Amino acid sequence: MANSDPKAVVDEAKNVLKHNDRGNWTVPAGDLYPHQWLWDSCFIAIGLRHINVERAQTELTSLLRGQWKNGMLPNIIFDPSEAYRQDRELWRSYVSPYSPEHISTSGITQPPMLAEAVVRIGEKLKMPERRSWYVQIYPALLAYHEWLYHDRDPHKEGLIILLHPYESGLDNSPPWISELRKHSMPWWVSMIERLHLDGLINLVRRDNRHVPPGQRMSNIEALAYWAALRRLRRKAYNSEALLSRSLFAVEDLAFNCILIRANSHLRQIAKTIGHIIPDELLARMEKTQKALDQLWDEPSGQYYCRSFISHKIIEEPTIATLLPLYSGNISKERAKRLVEILKSRKYFGVSYPIPSIPVNSSYFDEFKYWQGPSWVNTNWLIIDGLRRYGYENEADLLSQRTLEMVAQNGVSEYFSPLSGKPAGAADFSWTAALTIDLLK
Ligand code: GLC
């Protein structure tokens, strides 16, 4: 697709969503991602609301069918057909007593975008309908936020911890890879790496059948991620059991920024329907707002992820350093510093911003998944954050350049920030949905 006519771009995006529609939910991309993903469906609903509000609502309510009895929302709800038995068996959600009875899911979560999507749909509804929409979703949403604090903030410090890189949504982002290499590399994976046997892993990797290997995580990373998943599964996804032995838990920057914003949406939803959020949860939500500051590193003037185990900042800069803008929770002075980072050569100096990591990072690779390419969802979050702090011109410019990137190169999963060349899966749902949203 090389099109500058907004109507043609919207038509193309609508076609992608239609093609990926499975009735009540949408796959991120048919071949590579044939199931329902948590934050994907939230972004998809944000676009779908402009086309069909009711369908946007089902995109979210269908996510709730996968909710665990302890409140967790899993990052994947599996297609039940026989063809995907292997995918379901990889996770075996049934090993946990909390997993839902008749449906297979993963055993971990993903960034809490649900509250944002609920409110964006709410904006399209008149007050009585909005209220009943909120009433319908609220119990599940509240249970999810309660689970996050109860299960993933064991020391009541305010920052949620993640137990697997997939939970961050930015799967192979450098802080996760460096943490994994330092603390959680099984000896046999290191051995495979040393003996250069990693090529063999191509025989069992499904993703590389759909996308060139250079655009995905490396075989060694994939193997280490699989080992981390197996550890979770062996402990039946019980975080307490895991944390007592594991050296691998991260206070993820992007996740906590999204949570802060989600918490403020949760407050707004509760207020609209006249519900009082339990005091305990409110206190913990407030703590998160203050705790974000602990991820700020004054010497480098950046936000970072932090290791839960060592309590040390993981000094690997990524696009997540800009997401505190989206949280809406930082001072104007701090926001100004982030906007300066955004406008610097290493982020905005490329032809198609914003690269998922700065171009001067030693990890940078224009095509490699979350280690360089530009993604429409992170751009969308940052555009929103810029508007929140009154940077309208910067937001308009980024929005325009994001739309150009899609119009000129297609509705792809991600793009080279240097040339705009599309990479990852073609016909990607959140790229389509958020393009529609940006054009509105
Ligand atoms: C990739 C992305 C993740 C997304 C999933 C489905 O794993 O890293 O964020 O949710 O694909 O699209």
Short mmCIF file of C-alpha atoms and ligand atoms in Angstrom, two decimals:
data_model
loop_
_atom_site.label_atom_id
_atom_site.label_comp_id
_atom_site.label_asym_id
_atom_site.label_seq_id
_atom_site.Cartn_x
_atom_site.Cartn_y
_atom_site.Cartn_z
CA MET A 1 0.00 0.00 0.00
CA ALA A 2 1.40 3.40 -0.95
CA ASN A 3 -1.39 5.81 -0.34
CA SER A 4 -1.70 9.30 1.02
CA ASP A 5 -5.49 9.51 0.65
CA PRO A 6 -6.81 9.13 4.23
CA LYS A 7 -9.98 7.46 3.01
CA ALA A 8 -8.00 4.76 1.20
CA VAL A 9 -5.88 4.20 4.30
CA VAL A 10 -8.97 3.82 6.48
CA ASP A 11 -10.52 1.42 3.96
CA GLU A 12 -7.38 -0.69 3.95
CA ALA A 13 -7.29 -0.68 7.77
CA LYS A 14 -10.95 -1.67 7.95
CA ASN A 15 -10.28 -4.56 5.57
CA VAL A 16 -7.49 -5.82 7.80
CA LEU A 17 -9.78 -5.76 10.85
CA LYS A 18 -12.50 -7.54 8.94
CA HIS A 19 -10.09 -10.16 7.70
CA ASN A 20 -8.81 -10.80 11.23
CA ASP A 21 -12.27 -10.82 12.83
CA ARG A 22 -13.22 -14.18 14.37
CA GLY A 23 -16.77 -13.22 15.37
CA ASN A 24 -16.48 -11.86 18.90
CA TRP A 25 -12.76 -11.26 18.91
CA THR A 26 -9.93 -10.40 16.55
CA VAL A 27 -6.62 -12.14 15.96
CA PRO A 28 -3.54 -9.87 15.84
CA ALA A 29 -2.52 -11.48 12.52
CA GLY A 30 -3.95 -14.71 11.12
CA ASP A 31 -0.86 -16.86 10.55
CA LEU A 32 1.60 -15.69 13.15
CA TYR A 33 -0.83 -14.87 15.97
CA PRO A 34 -3.97 -16.99 15.57
CA HIS A 35 -5.38 -16.48 19.11
CA GLN A 36 -6.74 -13.56 21.13
CA TRP A 37 -4.15 -11.35 22.87
CA LEU A 38 -4.93 -9.07 25.81
CA TRP A 39 -3.46 -5.69 24.97
CA ASP A 40 -3.96 -6.27 21.24
CA SER A 41 -7.71 -6.56 21.78
CA CYS A 42 -7.68 -3.35 23.82
CA PHE A 43 -5.95 -1.42 21.02
CA ILE A 44 -8.24 -3.09 18.49
CA ALA A 45 -11.34 -2.01 20.44
CA ILE A 46 -10.02 1.58 20.52
CA GLY A 47 -10.10 1.59 16.70
CA LEU A 48 -13.23 -0.51 16.29
CA ARG A 49 -15.29 1.96 18.35
CA HIS A 50 -15.23 4.33 15.37
CA ILE A 51 -16.71 1.67 13.12
CA ASN A 52 -19.07 -0.29 15.34
CA VAL A 53 -19.31 0.44 19.07
CA GLU A 54 -21.10 -2.79 19.85
CA ARG A 55 -18.42 -4.86 18.15
CA ALA A 56 -15.77 -2.91 20.06
CA GLN A 57 -17.60 -3.85 23.26
CA THR A 58 -17.62 -7.55 22.40
CA GLU A 59 -13.89 -7.35 21.66
CA LEU A 60 -13.44 -6.49 25.35
CA THR A 61 -16.15 -8.66 26.91
CA SER A 62 -14.72 -11.63 25.02
CA LEU A 63 -11.45 -11.03 26.89
CA LEU A 64 -13.28 -11.61 30.16
CA ARG A 65 -14.09 -15.19 29.25
CA GLY A 66 -10.41 -15.93 29.88
CA GLN A 67 -10.24 -14.25 33.28
CA TRP A 68 -8.84 -16.46 36.02
CA LYS A 69 -10.67 -17.00 39.30
CA ASN A 70 -8.02 -14.95 41.09
CA GLY A 71 -8.70 -12.00 38.77
CA MET A 72 -5.78 -12.36 36.38
CA LEU A 73 -6.38 -11.52 32.74
CA PRO A 74 -4.14 -13.77 30.63
CA ASN A 75 -2.15 -12.42 27.70
CA ILE A 76 -3.46 -15.14 25.38
CA ILE A 77 -6.82 -16.90 25.07
CA PHE A 78 -6.34 -19.83 22.74
CA ASP A 79 -8.36 -20.77 19.73
CA PRO A 80 -9.96 -24.07 20.80
CA SER A 81 -9.58 -25.86 17.47
CA GLU A 82 -7.54 -29.06 17.15
CA ALA A 83 -4.98 -27.32 14.94
CA TYR A 84 -3.70 -25.36 17.96
CA ARG A 85 -3.44 -28.13 20.53
CA GLN A 86 0.35 -27.66 20.64
CA ASP A 87 0.05 -23.96 21.50
CA ARG A 88 -2.36 -24.75 24.34
CA GLU A 89 -0.18 -27.58 25.61
CA LEU A 90 2.81 -25.28 25.77
CA TRP A 91 1.09 -23.27 28.50
CA ARG A 92 -1.17 -25.92 30.12
CA SER A 93 -3.19 -23.35 32.03
CA TYR A 94 -5.11 -26.24 33.59
CA VAL A 95 -2.20 -26.83 36.00
CA SER A 96 -3.43 -23.83 38.00
CA PRO A 97 -6.57 -24.16 40.12
CA TYR A 98 -7.39 -20.56 39.18
CA SER A 99 -7.59 -21.03 35.42
CA PRO A 100 -11.03 -20.98 33.82
CA GLU A 101 -12.80 -24.33 33.43
CA HIS A 102 -13.56 -24.66 29.76
CA ILE A 103 -11.08 -22.46 28.07
CA SER A 104 -7.32 -22.61 27.55
CA THR A 105 -5.24 -19.54 28.20
CA SER A 106 -1.65 -18.61 28.90
CA GLY A 107 -0.62 -18.28 32.56
CA ILE A 108 0.73 -14.70 32.53
CA THR A 109 -0.66 -11.25 31.84
CA GLN A 110 0.12 -8.24 29.61
CA PRO A 111 0.04 -4.43 30.01
CA PRO A 112 -3.24 -3.32 31.63
CA MET A 113 -4.73 -1.39 28.70
CA LEU A 114 -8.26 -2.62 29.44
CA ALA A 115 -9.42 0.41 31.47
CA GLU A 116 -8.28 2.76 28.69
CA ALA A 117 -10.22 0.80 26.08
CA VAL A 118 -13.32 0.70 28.31
CA VAL A 119 -13.25 4.48 28.75
CA ARG A 120 -12.59 5.16 25.05
CA ILE A 121 -15.65 3.10 24.19
CA GLY A 122 -17.54 4.92 26.97
CA GLU A 123 -16.79 8.23 25.22
CA LYS A 124 -18.85 7.01 22.27
CA LEU A 125 -21.91 6.28 24.43
CA LYS A 126 -24.58 8.59 25.89
CA MET A 127 -24.58 8.74 29.68
CA PRO A 128 -27.19 6.04 30.47
CA GLU A 129 -25.54 3.55 28.06
CA ARG A 130 -22.12 4.54 29.24
CA ARG A 131 -23.14 3.81 32.80
CA SER A 132 -24.51 0.39 31.98
CA TRP A 133 -21.37 -0.37 29.96
CA TYR A 134 -19.22 0.54 32.95
CA VAL A 135 -21.47 -1.44 35.31
CA GLN A 136 -21.06 -4.47 33.05
CA ILE A 137 -17.25 -4.35 32.97
CA TYR A 138 -16.41 -2.91 36.37
CA PRO A 139 -16.38 -6.08 38.55
CA ALA A 140 -13.92 -7.83 36.23
CA LEU A 141 -11.77 -4.73 35.87
CA LEU A 142 -11.66 -4.19 39.62
CA ALA A 143 -10.78 -7.85 40.20
CA TYR A 144 -7.94 -7.52 37.69
CA HIS A 145 -6.43 -4.45 39.35
CA GLU A 146 -6.81 -6.11 42.75
CA TRP A 147 -4.99 -9.18 41.44
CA LEU A 148 -2.15 -7.05 40.09
CA TYR A 149 -1.49 -5.58 43.52
CA HIS A 150 -2.21 -8.68 45.53
CA ASP A 151 -0.16 -11.02 43.37
CA ARG A 152 2.47 -8.80 41.81
CA ASP A 153 3.36 -6.27 44.46
CA PRO A 154 4.38 -8.67 47.23
CA HIS A 155 6.31 -6.10 49.27
CA LYS A 156 3.64 -3.43 48.84
CA GLU A 157 6.12 -1.07 47.23
CA GLY A 158 3.78 0.26 44.60
CA LEU A 159 5.57 -1.12 41.53
CA ILE A 160 4.13 -4.19 39.85
CA ILE A 161 6.59 -6.93 38.98
CA LEU A 162 6.54 -9.09 35.89
CA LEU A 163 7.71 -12.70 35.84
CA HIS A 164 8.16 -13.24 32.13
CA PRO A 165 9.25 -10.84 29.37
CA TYR A 166 6.08 -11.61 27.40
CA GLU A 167 4.14 -9.85 30.14
CA SER A 168 5.76 -6.56 29.20
CA GLY A 169 4.35 -6.70 25.67
CA LEU A 170 7.80 -5.51 24.48
CA ASP A 171 9.00 -9.10 24.42
CA ASN A 172 12.70 -8.87 23.60
CA SER A 173 13.34 -5.36 24.86
CA PRO A 174 17.02 -4.94 25.97
CA PRO A 175 16.42 -4.64 29.74
CA TRP A 176 14.70 -8.01 29.70
CA ILE A 177 17.36 -9.64 27.56
CA SER A 178 20.19 -8.31 29.73
CA GLU A 179 18.42 -9.40 32.94
CA LEU A 180 17.81 -12.81 31.50
CA ARG A 181 21.41 -13.23 30.44
CA LYS A 182 22.67 -12.16 33.86
CA HIS A 183 20.37 -14.13 36.10
CA SER A 184 18.30 -16.69 34.34
CA MET A 185 20.19 -18.39 31.55
CA PRO A 186 19.90 -22.18 31.99
CA TRP A 187 23.32 -23.86 31.65
CA TRP A 188 22.15 -25.95 28.72
CA VAL A 189 21.09 -22.87 26.77
CA SER A 190 24.53 -21.31 27.35
CA MET A 191 26.07 -24.56 26.20
CA ILE A 192 24.01 -24.59 22.99
CA GLU A 193 25.13 -21.01 22.39
CA ARG A 194 28.79 -21.79 23.00
CA LEU A 195 28.69 -24.79 20.66
CA HIS A 196 26.85 -22.73 18.01
CA LEU A 197 24.08 -25.30 17.87
CA ASP A 198 21.31 -22.73 17.99
CA GLY A 199 20.56 -23.17 14.28
CA LEU A 200 18.85 -26.44 15.17
CA ILE A 201 16.14 -24.52 17.01
CA ASN A 202 14.85 -23.28 13.65
CA LEU A 203 13.43 -26.77 13.17
CA VAL A 204 10.89 -26.22 15.95
CA ARG A 205 10.20 -22.48 15.74
CA ARG A 206 6.79 -21.68 14.31
CA ASP A 207 7.22 -17.89 14.09
CA ASN A 208 10.17 -18.10 11.69
CA ARG A 209 8.00 -19.94 9.23
CA HIS A 210 5.97 -16.76 8.83
CA VAL A 211 8.53 -14.01 9.40
CA PRO A 212 12.23 -13.84 8.38
CA PRO A 213 14.41 -14.87 11.38
CA GLY A 214 16.23 -11.53 11.40
CA GLN A 215 12.97 -9.81 12.32
CA ARG A 216 12.27 -11.92 15.40
CA MET A 217 14.16 -12.66 18.60
CA SER A 218 17.29 -14.80 18.29
CA ASN A 219 17.14 -18.56 18.78
CA ILE A 220 19.03 -18.28 22.06
CA GLU A 221 16.63 -15.66 23.37
CA ALA A 222 13.67 -17.77 22.24
CA LEU A 223 15.07 -20.82 23.99
CA ALA A 224 15.71 -18.94 27.23
CA TYR A 225 12.15 -17.54 27.08
CA TRP A 226 10.81 -21.02 26.63
CA ALA A 227 12.81 -22.19 29.67
CA ALA A 228 11.40 -19.29 31.72
CA LEU A 229 7.90 -20.28 30.63
CA ARG A 230 8.54 -23.89 31.64
CA ARG A 231 9.63 -22.73 35.10
CA LEU A 232 6.38 -20.81 35.50
CA ARG A 233 4.38 -23.80 34.35
CA ARG A 234 6.16 -26.14 36.75
CA LYS A 235 5.14 -23.87 39.63
CA ALA A 236 1.57 -23.81 38.30
CA TYR A 237 1.90 -20.05 37.70
CA ASN A 238 2.02 -19.46 41.44
CA SER A 239 4.01 -16.26 41.84
CA GLU A 240 4.79 -16.80 45.52
CA ALA A 241 6.34 -20.19 44.79
CA LEU A 242 8.26 -18.69 41.90
CA LEU A 243 9.59 -15.68 43.70
CA SER A 244 10.97 -17.71 46.56
CA ARG A 245 13.58 -19.20 44.19
CA SER A 246 13.75 -17.09 41.09
CA LEU A 247 16.27 -14.40 40.29
CA PHE A 248 14.19 -13.14 37.47
CA ALA A 249 11.53 -10.53 38.20
CA VAL A 250 11.42 -7.03 36.79
CA GLU A 251 9.61 -3.83 37.74
CA ASP A 252 8.80 -3.00 34.17
CA LEU A 253 8.65 0.67 33.26
CA ALA A 254 6.11 0.52 30.41
CA PHE A 255 3.77 -1.74 32.35
CA ASN A 256 3.75 0.48 35.44
CA CYS A 257 3.18 3.64 33.39
CA ILE A 258 0.20 2.01 31.71
CA LEU A 259 -1.05 0.85 35.11
CA ILE A 260 -0.95 4.37 36.54
CA ARG A 261 -3.11 5.59 33.70
CA ALA A 262 -5.40 2.56 34.02
CA ASN A 263 -5.82 3.26 37.73
CA SER A 264 -7.00 6.77 37.04
CA HIS A 265 -9.49 5.40 34.51
CA LEU A 266 -10.67 2.89 37.09
CA ARG A 267 -11.32 5.76 39.52
CA GLN A 268 -13.29 7.61 36.85
CA ILE A 269 -15.35 4.53 35.99
CA ALA A 270 -16.12 3.87 39.67
CA LYS A 271 -17.16 7.48 40.17
CA THR A 272 -19.46 7.42 37.14
CA ILE A 273 -21.33 4.39 38.47
CA GLY A 274 -21.26 5.50 42.11
CA HIS A 275 -19.00 2.72 43.34
CA ILE A 276 -16.44 3.24 46.06
CA ILE A 277 -13.08 1.61 45.34
CA PRO A 278 -11.91 -0.36 48.42
CA ASP A 279 -9.54 1.70 50.62
CA GLU A 280 -6.79 -0.89 50.46
CA LEU A 281 -6.68 -0.79 46.67
CA LEU A 282 -6.87 3.00 46.62
CA ALA A 283 -3.90 3.27 48.96
CA ARG A 284 -1.86 0.94 46.78
CA MET A 285 -2.81 2.79 43.61
CA GLU A 286 -1.60 6.02 45.19
CA LYS A 287 1.64 4.38 46.14
CA THR A 288 2.31 3.47 42.51
CA GLN A 289 2.05 7.12 41.51
CA LYS A 290 4.83 8.02 43.94
CA ALA A 291 6.89 4.89 43.27
CA LEU A 292 7.34 5.68 39.57
CA ASP A 293 9.93 8.22 40.62
CA GLN A 294 12.16 5.40 41.84
CA LEU A 295 12.65 4.39 38.21
CA TRP A 296 14.10 7.81 37.35
CA ASP A 297 17.87 8.01 37.08
CA GLU A 298 19.00 11.60 37.49
CA PRO A 299 22.59 11.18 36.17
CA SER A 300 21.37 9.93 32.80
CA GLY A 301 18.10 11.85 32.87
CA GLN A 302 16.02 8.79 31.96
CA TYR A 303 13.50 6.35 33.30
CA TYR A 304 14.48 2.68 33.36
CA CYS A 305 13.16 -0.74 34.37
CA ARG A 306 14.43 -2.06 37.71
CA SER A 307 15.35 -5.53 38.83
CA PHE A 308 13.05 -6.62 41.64
CA ILE A 309 15.70 -8.92 43.05
CA SER A 310 18.72 -6.59 43.22
CA HIS A 311 16.65 -3.39 43.31
CA LYS A 312 19.08 -1.98 40.78
CA ILE A 313 18.05 0.08 37.79
CA ILE A 314 18.66 -1.79 34.51
CA GLU A 315 20.50 0.82 32.50
CA GLU A 316 19.26 -0.12 29.05
CA PRO A 317 17.48 2.81 27.42
CA THR A 318 14.31 2.04 25.46
CA ILE A 319 11.27 3.86 24.16
CA ALA A 320 9.63 3.11 27.53
CA THR A 321 11.53 6.06 28.96
CA LEU A 322 8.95 8.24 27.17
CA LEU A 323 5.89 6.45 28.54
CA PRO A 324 5.71 8.36 31.84
CA LEU A 325 4.16 11.03 29.57
CA TYR A 326 1.28 8.61 28.97
CA SER A 327 1.01 7.85 32.70
CA GLY A 328 0.08 11.52 33.16
CA ASN A 329 1.72 11.34 36.54
CA ILE A 330 4.97 13.29 36.21
CA SER A 331 5.77 16.97 36.75
CA LYS A 332 5.75 19.46 33.85
CA GLU A 333 9.47 19.90 34.32
CA ARG A 334 10.10 16.14 33.95
CA ALA A 335 7.77 15.98 30.95
CA LYS A 336 9.84 18.72 29.32
CA ARG A 337 12.98 16.65 29.77
CA LEU A 338 11.30 13.62 28.19
CA VAL A 339 10.17 15.69 25.22
CA GLU A 340 13.79 16.80 24.76
CA ILE A 341 14.83 13.13 24.69
CA LEU A 342 12.08 12.37 22.18
CA LYS A 343 13.24 15.18 19.90
CA SER A 344 16.88 14.12 20.03
CA ARG A 345 18.59 12.51 17.06
CA LYS A 346 18.57 9.06 18.59
CA TYR A 347 14.76 8.95 18.60
CA PHE A 348 13.30 11.60 16.29
CA GLY A 349 16.32 11.86 14.00
CA VAL A 350 15.18 8.83 11.97
CA SER A 351 12.92 8.90 8.92
CA TYR A 352 10.10 6.97 10.62
CA PRO A 353 10.01 7.58 14.38
CA ILE A 354 9.88 6.36 17.10
CA PRO A 355 12.38 3.48 17.16
CA SER A 356 11.69 1.05 20.00
CA ILE A 357 15.21 1.65 21.27
CA PRO A 358 17.52 4.61 20.58
CA VAL A 359 19.57 4.23 17.41
CA ASN A 360 22.81 4.56 19.39
CA SER A 361 22.03 1.52 21.58
CA SER A 362 24.37 -1.43 21.08
CA TYR A 363 21.26 -3.58 20.59
CA PHE A 364 19.88 -1.47 17.75
CA ASP A 365 18.77 -3.39 14.68
CA GLU A 366 16.27 -1.70 12.35
CA PHE A 367 14.25 -4.91 11.80
CA LYS A 368 14.57 -6.82 15.03
CA TYR A 369 11.17 -6.81 16.74
CA TRP A 370 11.42 -4.65 19.93
CA GLN A 371 15.12 -3.90 19.44
CA GLY A 372 14.81 -1.11 16.90
CA PRO A 373 11.67 -1.06 14.73
CA SER A 374 8.96 1.59 15.11
CA TRP A 375 5.59 0.34 16.33
CA VAL A 376 2.25 2.09 15.97
CA ASN A 377 1.00 1.22 19.46
CA THR A 378 3.91 2.82 21.32
CA ASN A 379 3.63 5.87 19.04
CA TRP A 380 -0.06 6.06 19.90
CA LEU A 381 0.68 5.99 23.65
CA ILE A 382 3.30 8.72 23.29
CA ILE A 383 1.07 10.91 21.10
CA ASP A 384 -1.56 10.69 23.82
CA GLY A 385 1.02 11.54 26.49
CA LEU A 386 2.30 14.55 24.53
CA ARG A 387 -1.24 15.96 24.28
CA ARG A 388 -1.73 15.36 27.99
CA TYR A 389 1.18 17.71 28.70
CA GLY A 390 0.17 20.30 26.10
CA TYR A 391 2.72 19.38 23.42
CA GLU A 392 0.14 19.59 20.65
CA ASN A 393 2.58 20.39 17.84
CA GLU A 394 4.84 17.48 18.70
CA ALA A 395 1.82 15.18 19.00
CA ASP A 396 0.45 16.32 15.62
CA LEU A 397 3.83 15.80 13.98
CA LEU A 398 4.29 12.33 15.42
CA SER A 399 0.75 11.39 14.47
CA GLN A 400 1.31 12.61 10.92
CA ARG A 401 4.57 10.71 10.58
CA THR A 402 3.01 7.56 12.00
CA LEU A 403 0.18 7.77 9.48
CA GLU A 404 2.67 8.33 6.64
CA MET A 405 4.63 5.30 7.78
CA VAL A 406 1.52 3.11 7.50
CA ALA A 407 0.16 4.74 4.33
CA GLN A 408 3.45 4.30 2.49
CA ASN A 409 4.38 0.85 3.74
CA GLY A 410 1.24 -1.08 4.62
CA VAL A 411 -0.58 -2.21 7.75
CA SER A 412 2.38 -4.09 9.16
CA GLU A 413 3.30 -5.23 12.62
CA TYR A 414 6.36 -2.94 12.74
CA PHE A 415 8.59 -0.87 10.48
CA SER A 416 12.23 -0.03 9.97
CA PRO A 417 12.67 3.42 11.50
CA LEU A 418 15.38 4.11 8.91
CA SER A 419 13.57 3.21 5.69
CA GLY A 420 9.97 2.53 6.74
CA LYS A 421 10.28 -0.95 5.25
CA PRO A 422 7.53 -3.15 6.72
CA ALA A 423 8.53 -6.06 8.97
CA GLY A 424 6.96 -8.73 11.15
CA ALA A 425 3.45 -9.90 10.30
CA ALA A 426 1.52 -8.24 7.46
CA ASP A 427 -2.10 -7.12 8.02
CA PHE A 428 -1.60 -6.49 11.70
CA SER A 429 -4.73 -5.64 13.67
CA TRP A 430 -3.51 -2.99 16.15
CA THR A 431 -1.71 -1.11 13.39
CA ALA A 432 -5.04 -1.03 11.53
CA ALA A 433 -7.13 -0.07 14.55
CA LEU A 434 -4.84 2.66 15.85
CA THR A 435 -4.41 4.10 12.35
CA ILE A 436 -8.19 4.50 12.24
CA ASP A 437 -8.13 6.11 15.68
CA LEU A 438 -5.33 8.54 14.77
CA LEU A 439 -7.17 9.59 11.62
CA LYS A 440 -10.30 10.41 13.61
C1 GLC B 1 4.14 -10.01 19.99
C2 GLC B 1 4.23 -8.67 20.69
C3 GLC B 1 3.16 -8.55 21.75
C4 GLC B 1 1.81 -8.81 21.10
C5 GLC B 1 1.78 -10.15 20.39
C6 GLC B 1 0.52 -10.39 19.59
O1 GLC B 1 4.43 -11.05 20.85
O2 GLC B 1 5.49 -8.49 21.25
O3 GLC B 1 3.19 -7.29 22.34
O4 GLC B 1 0.80 -8.75 22.05
O5 GLC B 1 2.85 -10.21 19.49
O6 GLC B 1 0.36 -9.40 18.63
#
